[in-house]
Short mmCIF file of C-alpha atoms in Angstrom, two decimals:
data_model
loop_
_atom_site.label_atom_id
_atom_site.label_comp_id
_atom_site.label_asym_id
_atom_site.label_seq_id
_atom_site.Cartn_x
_atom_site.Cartn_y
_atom_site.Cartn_z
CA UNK Z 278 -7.95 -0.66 -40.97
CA UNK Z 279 -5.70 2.32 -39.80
CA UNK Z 280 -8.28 2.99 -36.86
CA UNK Z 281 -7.39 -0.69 -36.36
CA UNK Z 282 -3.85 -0.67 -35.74
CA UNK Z 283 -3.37 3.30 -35.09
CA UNK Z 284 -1.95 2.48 -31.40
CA UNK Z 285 0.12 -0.96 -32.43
CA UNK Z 286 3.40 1.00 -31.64
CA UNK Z 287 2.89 1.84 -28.21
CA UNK Z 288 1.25 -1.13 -27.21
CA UNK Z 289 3.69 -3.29 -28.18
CA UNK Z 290 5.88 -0.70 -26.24
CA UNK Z 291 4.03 -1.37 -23.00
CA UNK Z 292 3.85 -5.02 -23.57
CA UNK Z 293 7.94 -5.01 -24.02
CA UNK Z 294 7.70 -2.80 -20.68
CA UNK Z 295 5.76 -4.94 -18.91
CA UNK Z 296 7.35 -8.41 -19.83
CA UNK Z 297 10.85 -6.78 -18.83
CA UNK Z 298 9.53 -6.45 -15.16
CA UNK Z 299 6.37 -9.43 -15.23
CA UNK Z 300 7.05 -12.60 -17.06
CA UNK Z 301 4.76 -12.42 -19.82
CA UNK Z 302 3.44 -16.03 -19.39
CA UNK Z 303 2.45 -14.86 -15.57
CA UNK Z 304 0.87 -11.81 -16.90
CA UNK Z 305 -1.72 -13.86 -18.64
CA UNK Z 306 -2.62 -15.61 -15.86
CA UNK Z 307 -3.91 -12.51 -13.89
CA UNK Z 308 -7.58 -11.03 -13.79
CA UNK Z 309 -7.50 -7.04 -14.47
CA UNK Z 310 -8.46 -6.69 -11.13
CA UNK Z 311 -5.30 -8.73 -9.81
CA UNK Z 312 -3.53 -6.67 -12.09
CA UNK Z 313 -4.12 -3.42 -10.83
CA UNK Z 314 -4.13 -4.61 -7.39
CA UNK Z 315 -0.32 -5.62 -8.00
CA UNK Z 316 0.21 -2.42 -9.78
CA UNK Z 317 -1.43 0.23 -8.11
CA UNK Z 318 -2.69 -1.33 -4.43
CA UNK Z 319 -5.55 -1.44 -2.43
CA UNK Z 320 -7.31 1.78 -1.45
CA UNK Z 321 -9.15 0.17 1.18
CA UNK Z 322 -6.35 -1.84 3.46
CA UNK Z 323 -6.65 -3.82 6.92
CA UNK Z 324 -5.10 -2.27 9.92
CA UNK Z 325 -4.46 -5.58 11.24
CA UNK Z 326 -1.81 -6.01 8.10
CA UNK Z 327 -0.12 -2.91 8.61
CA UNK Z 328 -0.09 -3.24 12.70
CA UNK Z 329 2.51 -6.47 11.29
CA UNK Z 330 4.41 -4.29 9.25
CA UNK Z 331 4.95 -1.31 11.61
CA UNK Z 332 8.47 -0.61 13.71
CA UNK Z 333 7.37 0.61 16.88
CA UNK Z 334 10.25 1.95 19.33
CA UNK Z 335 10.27 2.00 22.90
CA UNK Z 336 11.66 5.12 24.12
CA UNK Z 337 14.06 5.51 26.66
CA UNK Z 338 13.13 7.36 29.88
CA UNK Z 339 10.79 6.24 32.79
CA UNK Z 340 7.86 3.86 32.69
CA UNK Z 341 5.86 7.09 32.80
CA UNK Z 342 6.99 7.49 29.28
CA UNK Z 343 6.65 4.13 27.79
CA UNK Z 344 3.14 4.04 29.25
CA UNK Z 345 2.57 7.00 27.61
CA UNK Z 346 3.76 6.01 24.13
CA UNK Z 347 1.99 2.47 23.79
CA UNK Z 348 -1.19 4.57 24.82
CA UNK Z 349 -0.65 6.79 22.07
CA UNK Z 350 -0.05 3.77 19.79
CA UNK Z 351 -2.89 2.00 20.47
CA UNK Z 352 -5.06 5.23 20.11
CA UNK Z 353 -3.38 5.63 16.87
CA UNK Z 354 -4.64 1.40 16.07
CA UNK Z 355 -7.69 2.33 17.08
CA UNK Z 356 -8.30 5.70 14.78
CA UNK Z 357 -7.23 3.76 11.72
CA UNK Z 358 -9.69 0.74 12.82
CA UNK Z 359 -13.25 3.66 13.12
CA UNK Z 360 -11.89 4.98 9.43
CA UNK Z 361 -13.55 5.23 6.88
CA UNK Z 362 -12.36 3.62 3.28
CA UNK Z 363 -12.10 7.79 2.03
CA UNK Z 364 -10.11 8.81 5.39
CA UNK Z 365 -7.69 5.69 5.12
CA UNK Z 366 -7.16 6.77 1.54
CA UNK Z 367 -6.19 10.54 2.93
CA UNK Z 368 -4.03 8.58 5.71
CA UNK Z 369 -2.01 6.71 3.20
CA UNK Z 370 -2.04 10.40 1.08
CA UNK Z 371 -0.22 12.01 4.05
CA UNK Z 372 2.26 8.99 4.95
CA UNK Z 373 3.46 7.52 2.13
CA UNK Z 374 2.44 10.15 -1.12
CA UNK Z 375 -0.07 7.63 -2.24
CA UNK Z 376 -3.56 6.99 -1.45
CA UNK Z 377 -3.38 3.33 -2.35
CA UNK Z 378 -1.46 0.57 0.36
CA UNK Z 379 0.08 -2.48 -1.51
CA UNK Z 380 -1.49 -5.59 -1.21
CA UNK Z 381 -1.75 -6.74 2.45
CA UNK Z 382 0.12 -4.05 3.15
CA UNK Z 383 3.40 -5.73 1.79
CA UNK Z 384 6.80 -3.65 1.95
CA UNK Z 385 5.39 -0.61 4.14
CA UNK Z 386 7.34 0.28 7.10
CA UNK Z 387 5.42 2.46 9.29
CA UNK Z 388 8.33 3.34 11.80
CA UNK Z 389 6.38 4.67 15.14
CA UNK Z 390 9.24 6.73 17.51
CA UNK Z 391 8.54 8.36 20.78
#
């Protein structure tokens, strides 16, 4: 019976935690694979979703140098398209301190400067 209920505290603690932030009723309603892909992300993300959420500015200067930084743009597009699940994981790693992308890339700003 005590091996039972040993952890009853702190679940009940999480599930207080949780409900404060995710209606409790909603909760329910998820898979625990819809779960963690609210909680943690996706480790394997579409480009084309984050191409919609990036800032991209033009810089200022000549058409020499506007030429120059949509080509390294689109180079950049096109790295991220050839990678691999592991080196979009690293990617994410060195960008935004997590190897995991929200779903559909939701929230990210990838701000692209010249």
């Amino acid at each position: 019976q005590f091996v039972l209920h040993e952890r009853d505290v702190q679940l009940a603690a999480v599930r207080r935690g949780l409900g404060a932030v995710i209606p409790l009723g909603v909760l329910s309603l998820l898979t625990a694979s819809e779960f963690e892909l609210l909680v943690a992300g996706s480790g394997d993300w579409n480009v084309s979703n984050l191409k919609k959420q990036a800032i991209v500015s033009t810089p200022r200067g000549g058409e020499d140098q506007r030429a120059a930084h949509t080509a390294a743009v689109e180079y950049l597009w096109q790295m991220l398209e050839e990678m691999t699940s592991e080196e979009k994981a690293l990617f994410c790693l060195f960008a935004r301190g997590s190897s995991r992308m929200p779903a559909d890339c939701a929230g990210v700003k990838l701000k692209l400067e010249h």
